[in-house]
Amino acid sequence: MDLQQNLLGEPPATHLHETTEAAEALTAGTDPAEVAARFPAYSAAWAALAERAFEAGEDVAAYAYARTGYHRGLDQLRGAGWKGHGPIPWEHEPNRGFLRALHMLASAAEAIGEAEEARRCSTFLRESSATAAEALNA
């Protein structure tokens, strides 16, 4: 029994597959640009690049990195059976790269004046994982 599945008919939670080698490289302190180059489908590397650019005041670069991580994550979510809606739990570590990229896309979109995009991404984040929205907006 899936304890996170809503019995009222909502889709089950989507859990992305672990990319062990990429995760280990990023955790070990390898530059996120190097990790993204070696593992271009790994959203966490793109999210890290977006976070770094955003902190440096490079809003357009942050937006581009975040959008790449977001789209690579969408590809993986679809491959894992996601149908365009439903929970993407923050508690499942491999999901965090996508959720961080989505959060950074909202933040960078707001910074460059894309208010509608920022609202859409913020809503998508909250609807995908309230826990992620809370953790990332803290």
JSON list of C-alpha atoms in Angstrom, two decimals, residues 87-135:
[
{"chain": "A", "resi": 87, "resn": "PRO", "atom": "CA", "xyz": [2.49, 14.83, -6.14]},
{"chain": "A", "resi": 88, "resn": "ILE", "atom": "CA", "xyz": [6.25, 14.99, -6.63]},
{"chain": "A", "resi": 89, "resn": "PRO", "atom": "CA", "xyz": [7.41, 14.45, -3.03]},
{"chain": "A", "resi": 90, "resn": "TRP", "atom": "CA", "xyz": [10.31, 16.52, -1.69]},
{"chain": "A", "resi": 91, "resn": "GLU", "atom": "CA", "xyz": [10.93, 13.69, 0.74]},
{"chain": "A", "resi": 92, "resn": "HIS", "atom": "CA", "xyz": [12.18, 11.51, -2.15]},
{"chain": "A", "resi": 93, "resn": "GLU", "atom": "CA", "xyz": [15.75, 12.80, -2.62]},
{"chain": "A", "resi": 94, "resn": "PRO", "atom": "CA", "xyz": [15.97, 12.30, -6.43]},
{"chain": "A", "resi": 95, "resn": "ASN", "atom": "CA", "xyz": [12.93, 14.61, -6.86]},
{"chain": "A", "resi": 96, "resn": "ARG", "atom": "CA", "xyz": [14.70, 17.53, -5.21]},
{"chain": "A", "resi": 97, "resn": "GLY", "atom": "CA", "xyz": [16.74, 18.58, -8.24]},
{"chain": "A", "resi": 98, "resn": "PHE", "atom": "CA", "xyz": [13.58, 19.11, -10.30]},
{"chain": "A", "resi": 99, "resn": "LEU", "atom": "CA", "xyz": [11.79, 20.87, -7.44]},
{"chain": "A", "resi": 100, "resn": "ARG", "atom": "CA", "xyz": [14.78, 23.15, -6.81]},
{"chain": "A", "resi": 101, "resn": "ALA", "atom": "CA", "xyz": [14.97, 23.98, -10.53]},
{"chain": "A", "resi": 102, "resn": "LEU", "atom": "CA", "xyz": [11.25, 24.79, -10.52]},
{"chain": "A", "resi": 103, "resn": "HIS", "atom": "CA", "xyz": [11.69, 27.04, -7.49]},
{"chain": "A", "resi": 104, "resn": "MET", "atom": "CA", "xyz": [14.64, 28.81, -9.12]},
{"chain": "A", "resi": 105, "resn": "LEU", "atom": "CA", "xyz": [12.66, 29.24, -12.34]},
{"chain": "A", "resi": 106, "resn": "ALA", "atom": "CA", "xyz": [9.95, 31.02, -10.34]},
{"chain": "A", "resi": 107, "resn": "SER", "atom": "CA", "xyz": [12.52, 33.19, -8.54]},
{"chain": "A", "resi": 108, "resn": "ALA", "atom": "CA", "xyz": [14.48, 34.10, -11.67]},
{"chain": "A", "resi": 109, "resn": "ALA", "atom": "CA", "xyz": [11.30, 34.74, -13.68]},
{"chain": "A", "resi": 110, "resn": "GLU", "atom": "CA", "xyz": [10.18, 37.19, -11.01]},
{"chain": "A", "resi": 111, "resn": "ALA", "atom": "CA", "xyz": [13.60, 38.87, -11.03]},
{"chain": "A", "resi": 112, "resn": "ILE", "atom": "CA", "xyz": [13.47, 39.48, -14.79]},
{"chain": "A", "resi": 113, "resn": "GLY", "atom": "CA", "xyz": [9.88, 40.73, -14.73]},
{"chain": "A", "resi": 114, "resn": "GLU", "atom": "CA", "xyz": [8.09, 37.59, -15.96]},
{"chain": "A", "resi": 115, "resn": "ALA", "atom": "CA", "xyz": [5.35, 37.84, -13.33]},
{"chain": "A", "resi": 116, "resn": "GLU", "atom": "CA", "xyz": [2.96, 35.36, -14.95]},
{"chain": "A", "resi": 117, "resn": "GLU", "atom": "CA", "xyz": [5.71, 32.75, -15.33]},
{"chain": "A", "resi": 118, "resn": "ALA", "atom": "CA", "xyz": [6.76, 33.31, -11.71]},
{"chain": "A", "resi": 119, "resn": "ARG", "atom": "CA", "xyz": [3.16, 32.77, -10.51]},
{"chain": "A", "resi": 120, "resn": "ARG", "atom": "CA", "xyz": [2.71, 29.67, -12.66]},
{"chain": "A", "resi": 121, "resn": "CYS", "atom": "CA", "xyz": [5.93, 28.09, -11.41]},
{"chain": "A", "resi": 122, "resn": "SER", "atom": "CA", "xyz": [5.20, 28.98, -7.78]},
{"chain": "A", "resi": 123, "resn": "THR", "atom": "CA", "xyz": [1.75, 27.42, -8.06]},
{"chain": "A", "resi": 124, "resn": "PHE", "atom": "CA", "xyz": [3.18, 24.33, -9.76]},
{"chain": "A", "resi": 125, "resn": "LEU", "atom": "CA", "xyz": [5.74, 23.96, -6.95]},
{"chain": "A", "resi": 126, "resn": "ARG", "atom": "CA", "xyz": [3.09, 24.24, -4.21]},
{"chain": "A", "resi": 127, "resn": "GLU", "atom": "CA", "xyz": [0.78, 21.80, -5.97]},
{"chain": "A", "resi": 128, "resn": "SER", "atom": "CA", "xyz": [3.61, 19.32, -6.57]},
{"chain": "A", "resi": 129, "resn": "SER", "atom": "CA", "xyz": [5.03, 19.44, -3.05]},
{"chain": "A", "resi": 130, "resn": "ALA", "atom": "CA", "xyz": [3.88, 21.76, -0.28]},
{"chain": "A", "resi": 131, "resn": "THR", "atom": "CA", "xyz": [6.90, 20.56, 1.70]},
{"chain": "A", "resi": 132, "resn": "ALA", "atom": "CA", "xyz": [9.27, 21.68, -1.07]},
{"chain": "A", "resi": 133, "resn": "ALA", "atom": "CA", "xyz": [7.57, 25.06, -1.36]},
{"chain": "A", "resi": 134, "resn": "GLU", "atom": "CA", "xyz": [7.91, 25.58, 2.38]},
{"chain": "A", "resi": 135, "resn": "ALA", "atom": "CA", "xyz": [11.53, 24.40, 2.51]}
]
